[in-house]
PDB file of C-alpha atoms in Angstrom:
ATOM      1  CA  MET L   1       0.102   5.367  17.858  1.00  0.00           C
ATOM      2  CA  LEU L   2      -2.205   8.346  17.803  1.00  0.00           C
ATOM      3  CA  VAL L   3      -5.777   8.106  19.061  1.00  0.00           C
ATOM      4  CA  GLY L   4      -8.772   9.538  17.233  1.00  0.00           C
ATOM      5  CA  THR L   5      -9.338  10.043  13.562  1.00  0.00           C
ATOM      6  CA  THR L   6      -7.357  12.824  11.955  1.00  0.00           C
ATOM      7  CA  ASN L   7      -5.327  13.187   8.806  1.00  0.00           C
ATOM      8  CA  LEU L   8      -2.208  12.986  10.978  1.00  0.00           C
ATOM      9  CA  ASN L   9      -2.979   9.744  12.789  1.00  0.00           C
ATOM     10  CA  THR L  10      -4.429   8.135   9.663  1.00  0.00           C
ATOM     11  CA  THR L  11      -1.268   9.038   7.750  1.00  0.00           C
ATOM     12  CA  LEU L  12       0.884   7.646  10.564  1.00  0.00           C
ATOM     13  CA  ASN L  13      -1.147   4.449  10.714  1.00  0.00           C
ATOM     14  CA  LEU L  14      -1.025   4.094   6.923  1.00  0.00           C
ATOM     15  CA  ALA L  15       2.755   4.483   7.039  1.00  0.00           C
ATOM     16  CA  TYR L  16       2.992   1.563   9.464  1.00  0.00           C
ATOM     17  CA  VAL L  17       0.492  -0.536   7.504  1.00  0.00           C
ATOM     18  CA  LEU L  18       2.260   0.150   4.196  1.00  0.00           C
ATOM     19  CA  THR L  19       5.590  -0.672   5.818  1.00  0.00           C
ATOM     20  CA  ASP L  20       4.150  -4.065   6.707  1.00  0.00           C
ATOM     21  CA  VAL L  21       2.792  -4.440   3.155  1.00  0.00           C
ATOM     22  CA  VAL L  22       6.233  -3.696   1.710  1.00  0.00           C
ATOM     23  CA  GLU L  23       7.843  -6.201   4.066  1.00  0.00           C
ATOM     24  CA  THR L  24       5.383  -8.888   2.963  1.00  0.00           C
ATOM     25  CA  LEU L  25       5.999  -8.073  -0.705  1.00  0.00           C
ATOM     26  CA  LEU L  26       9.767  -8.257  -0.258  1.00  0.00           C
ATOM     27  CA  TYR L  27       9.510 -11.664   1.403  1.00  0.00           C
ATOM     28  CA  ASP L  28       7.055 -12.833  -1.273  1.00  0.00           C
ATOM     29  CA  LEU L  29       9.442 -11.628  -3.981  1.00  0.00           C
ATOM     30  CA  ARG L  30      12.379 -13.479  -2.464  1.00  0.00           C
ATOM     31  CA  SER L  31      10.299 -16.645  -2.096  1.00  0.00           C
ATOM     32  CA  GLU L  32       8.934 -16.476  -5.648  1.00  0.00           C
ATOM     33  CA  MET L  33      12.372 -15.800  -7.097  1.00  0.00           C
ATOM     34  CA  GLY L  34      13.743 -18.825  -5.208  1.00  0.00           C
ATOM     35  CA  LYS L  35      10.922 -21.040  -6.481  1.00  0.00           C
ATOM     36  CA  GLN L  36      11.740 -20.026 -10.044  1.00  0.00           C
ATOM     37  CA  GLY L  37      15.487 -20.497  -9.587  1.00  0.00           C
ATOM     38  CA  TYR L  38      16.406 -16.813  -9.579  1.00  0.00           C
ATOM     39  CA  GLU L  39      18.486 -14.891  -7.088  1.00  0.00           C
ATOM     40  CA  LEU L  40      19.042 -11.186  -6.520  1.00  0.00           C
ATOM     41  CA  ARG L  41      22.345  -9.705  -7.640  1.00  0.00           C
ATOM     42  CA  HIS L  42      24.802  -9.053  -4.815  1.00  0.00           C
ATOM     43  CA  ASP L  43      24.107  -5.283  -4.638  1.00  0.00           C
ATOM     44  CA  ALA L  44      20.336  -5.815  -4.927  1.00  0.00           C
ATOM     45  CA  LYS L  45      20.461  -8.444  -2.172  1.00  0.00           C
ATOM     46  CA  ARG L  46      22.336  -5.985   0.070  1.00  0.00           C
ATOM     47  CA  ASN L  47      19.694  -3.304  -0.619  1.00  0.00           C
ATOM     48  CA  PHE L  48      16.936  -5.842   0.001  1.00  0.00           C
ATOM     49  CA  ASN L  49      18.440  -6.817   3.364  1.00  0.00           C
ATOM     50  CA  THR L  50      18.918  -3.138   4.274  1.00  0.00           C
ATOM     51  CA  ALA L  51      15.250  -2.479   3.520  1.00  0.00           C
ATOM     52  CA  ILE L  52      14.121  -5.447   5.631  1.00  0.00           C
ATOM     53  CA  ALA L  53      16.312  -4.283   8.545  1.00  0.00           C
ATOM     54  CA  ALA L  54      14.899  -0.744   8.303  1.00  0.00           C
ATOM     55  CA  ILE L  55      11.335  -2.059   8.186  1.00  0.00           C
ATOM     56  CA  ARG L  56      11.948  -4.148  11.296  1.00  0.00           C
ATOM     57  CA  LYS L  57      13.218  -1.055  13.105  1.00  0.00           C
ATOM     58  CA  LEU L  58      10.146   0.932  12.046  1.00  0.00           C
ATOM     59  CA  LYS L  59       7.852  -1.860  13.179  1.00  0.00           C
ATOM     60  CA  GLN L  60       9.386  -1.848  16.679  1.00  0.00           C
ATOM     61  CA  ASP L  61       6.986   0.974  17.564  1.00  0.00           C
ATOM     62  CA  VAL L  62       4.038  -1.237  16.690  1.00  0.00           C
ATOM     63  CA  ASP L  63       5.580  -4.115  18.651  1.00  0.00           C
ATOM     64  CA  LYS L  64       5.360  -1.955  21.796  1.00  0.00           C
ATOM     65  CA  THR L  65       1.589  -1.563  21.501  1.00  0.00           C
ATOM     66  CA  GLN L  66      -1.111  -3.834  22.893  1.00  0.00           C
ATOM     67  CA  PHE L  67      -1.505  -7.177  21.171  1.00  0.00           C
ATOM     68  CA  SER L  68      -4.934  -6.163  19.819  1.00  0.00           C
ATOM     69  CA  THR L  69      -3.396  -3.072  18.193  1.00  0.00           C
ATOM     70  CA  GLN L  70      -0.650  -5.199  16.644  1.00  0.00           C
ATOM     71  CA  GLU L  71      -3.284  -7.607  15.387  1.00  0.00           C
ATOM     72  CA  ASN L  72      -5.290  -4.716  13.896  1.00  0.00           C
ATOM     73  CA  PHE L  73      -2.231  -3.453  12.034  1.00  0.00           C
ATOM     74  CA  GLY L  74      -1.547  -6.948  10.727  1.00  0.00           C
ATOM     75  CA  ASN L  75      -5.148  -7.394   9.609  1.00  0.00           C
ATOM     76  CA  ASP L  76      -5.189  -3.948   7.992  1.00  0.00           C
ATOM     77  CA  SER L  77      -1.973  -4.630   6.089  1.00  0.00           C
ATOM     78  CA  ASP L  78      -3.217  -8.033   4.921  1.00  0.00           C
ATOM     79  CA  CYS L  79      -6.503  -6.506   3.727  1.00  0.00           C
ATOM     80  CA  LEU L  80      -4.769  -3.620   1.982  1.00  0.00           C
ATOM     81  CA  LEU L  81      -2.307  -5.926   0.236  1.00  0.00           C
ATOM     82  CA  ALA L  82      -5.170  -8.172  -0.906  1.00  0.00           C
ATOM     83  CA  PHE L  83      -7.009  -5.106  -2.225  1.00  0.00           C
ATOM     84  CA  ILE L  84      -3.922  -3.781  -4.029  1.00  0.00           C
ATOM     85  CA  ARG L  85      -3.263  -7.168  -5.637  1.00  0.00           C
ATOM     86  CA  LEU L  86      -6.891  -7.434  -6.723  1.00  0.00           C
ATOM     87  CA  LEU L  87      -6.853  -3.932  -8.176  1.00  0.00           C
ATOM     88  CA  VAL L  88      -3.606  -4.580 -10.053  1.00  0.00           C
ATOM     89  CA  ASP L  89      -4.941  -7.909 -11.305  1.00  0.00           C
ATOM     90  CA  ARG L  90      -8.189  -6.387 -12.547  1.00  0.00           C
ATOM     91  CA  CYS L  91      -6.676  -3.230 -14.033  1.00  0.00           C
ATOM     92  CA  GLY L  92      -3.289  -4.368 -15.292  1.00  0.00           C
ATOM     93  CA  ASP L  93      -1.687  -1.362 -16.983  1.00  0.00           C
ATOM     94  CA  ASP L  94      -5.041   0.288 -17.767  1.00  0.00           C
ATOM     95  CA  ASP L  95      -5.001   3.532 -15.771  1.00  0.00           C
ATOM     96  CA  LYS L  96      -8.461   4.498 -17.069  1.00  0.00           C
ATOM     97  CA  LYS L  97      -9.833   1.316 -15.548  1.00  0.00           C
ATOM     98  CA  MET L  98      -8.007   2.207 -12.312  1.00  0.00           C
ATOM     99  CA  PHE L  99      -9.692   5.610 -12.417  1.00  0.00           C
ATOM    100  CA  ALA L 100     -13.076   3.920 -12.895  1.00  0.00           C
ATOM    101  CA  PHE L 101     -12.488   1.821  -9.754  1.00  0.00           C
ATOM    102  CA  TYR L 102     -11.352   4.968  -7.922  1.00  0.00           C
ATOM    103  CA  ASN L 103     -14.557   6.745  -8.905  1.00  0.00           C
ATOM    104  CA  TYR L 104     -16.663   3.753  -7.887  1.00  0.00           C
ATOM    105  CA  ILE L 105     -15.129   3.688  -4.427  1.00  0.00           C
ATOM    106  CA  LYS L 106     -15.331   7.467  -4.156  1.00  0.00           C
ATOM    107  CA  ARG L 107     -19.124   7.256  -4.553  1.00  0.00           C
ATOM    108  CA  HIS L 108     -19.366   5.635  -1.123  1.00  0.00           C
ATOM    109  CA  PRO L 109     -19.681   8.050   1.808  1.00  0.00           C
ATOM    110  CA  SER L 110     -16.545   9.005   3.692  1.00  0.00           C
ATOM    111  CA  GLN L 111     -16.060   7.231   6.996  1.00  0.00           C
ATOM    112  CA  LEU L 112     -13.290   9.514   8.272  1.00  0.00           C
ATOM    113  CA  ASP L 113     -13.710  12.881   6.479  1.00  0.00           C
ATOM    114  CA  LEU L 114     -10.063  12.832   5.484  1.00  0.00           C
ATOM    115  CA  THR L 115      -8.429  15.300   3.156  1.00  0.00           C
ATOM    116  CA  LEU L 116      -7.700  13.244   0.049  1.00  0.00           C
ATOM    117  CA  SER L 117      -5.159  13.863  -2.671  1.00  0.00           C
ATOM    118  CA  ASP L 118      -6.159  15.890  -5.692  1.00  0.00           C
ATOM    119  CA  GLU L 119      -7.398  13.392  -8.258  1.00  0.00           C
ATOM    120  CA  LYS L 120      -6.805  15.877 -11.051  1.00  0.00           C
ATOM    121  CA  SER L 121      -3.069  15.727 -10.504  1.00  0.00           C
ATOM    122  CA  VAL L 122      -2.997  12.001  -9.705  1.00  0.00           C
ATOM    123  CA  PHE L 123      -4.934  10.926 -12.799  1.00  0.00           C
ATOM    124  CA  ALA L 124      -4.167  13.832 -15.150  1.00  0.00           C
ATOM    125  CA  HIS L 125      -1.757  11.763 -17.254  1.00  0.00           C
ATOM    126  CA  ILE L 126      -4.597   9.608 -18.554  1.00  0.00           C
ATOM    127  CA  PHE L 127      -6.797  12.500 -19.633  1.00  0.00           C
ATOM    128  CA  GLU L 128      -4.468  14.565 -21.753  1.00  0.00           C
ATOM    129  CA  GLY L 129      -6.613  17.197 -23.437  1.00  0.00           C
ATOM    130  CA  ASP L 130      -9.751  16.247 -21.488  1.00  0.00           C
ATOM    131  CA  GLU L 131     -11.138  19.018 -19.305  1.00  0.00           C
ATOM    132  CA  LYS L 132     -13.331  16.923 -17.042  1.00  0.00           C
ATOM    133  CA  LEU L 133     -12.581  14.059 -14.673  1.00  0.00           C
ATOM    134  CA  ASP L 134     -15.724  12.138 -13.740  1.00  0.00           C
TER     135      ASP L 134
END
């Protein structure tokens, strides 16, 4: 893991955290499908298992770090997943509402001075014909 706060180390750390989020979601999906009596098709199950195996390999780097670092990654991934689920629950398919939450969060001062993605390209699809993004 990289030390210090840069776009590079934050991107690397986010990749590991999101990998853990995806792993949790895949396990949650399998569990929920089982509870409801569903099962993945054979080819989907193979892809699912391939993804889990790849995630485990990626997470081996984190497993080599200090326990406190591993715990931080786990806490970060749990928090991010909770935030994503909350955002999806509150916004549903309403991208304008998602943009409103984005703008609300953006009003808070940066803690890391990261270079963020261009909101005009990310949210442009919801403002067809509008010139201004708030």
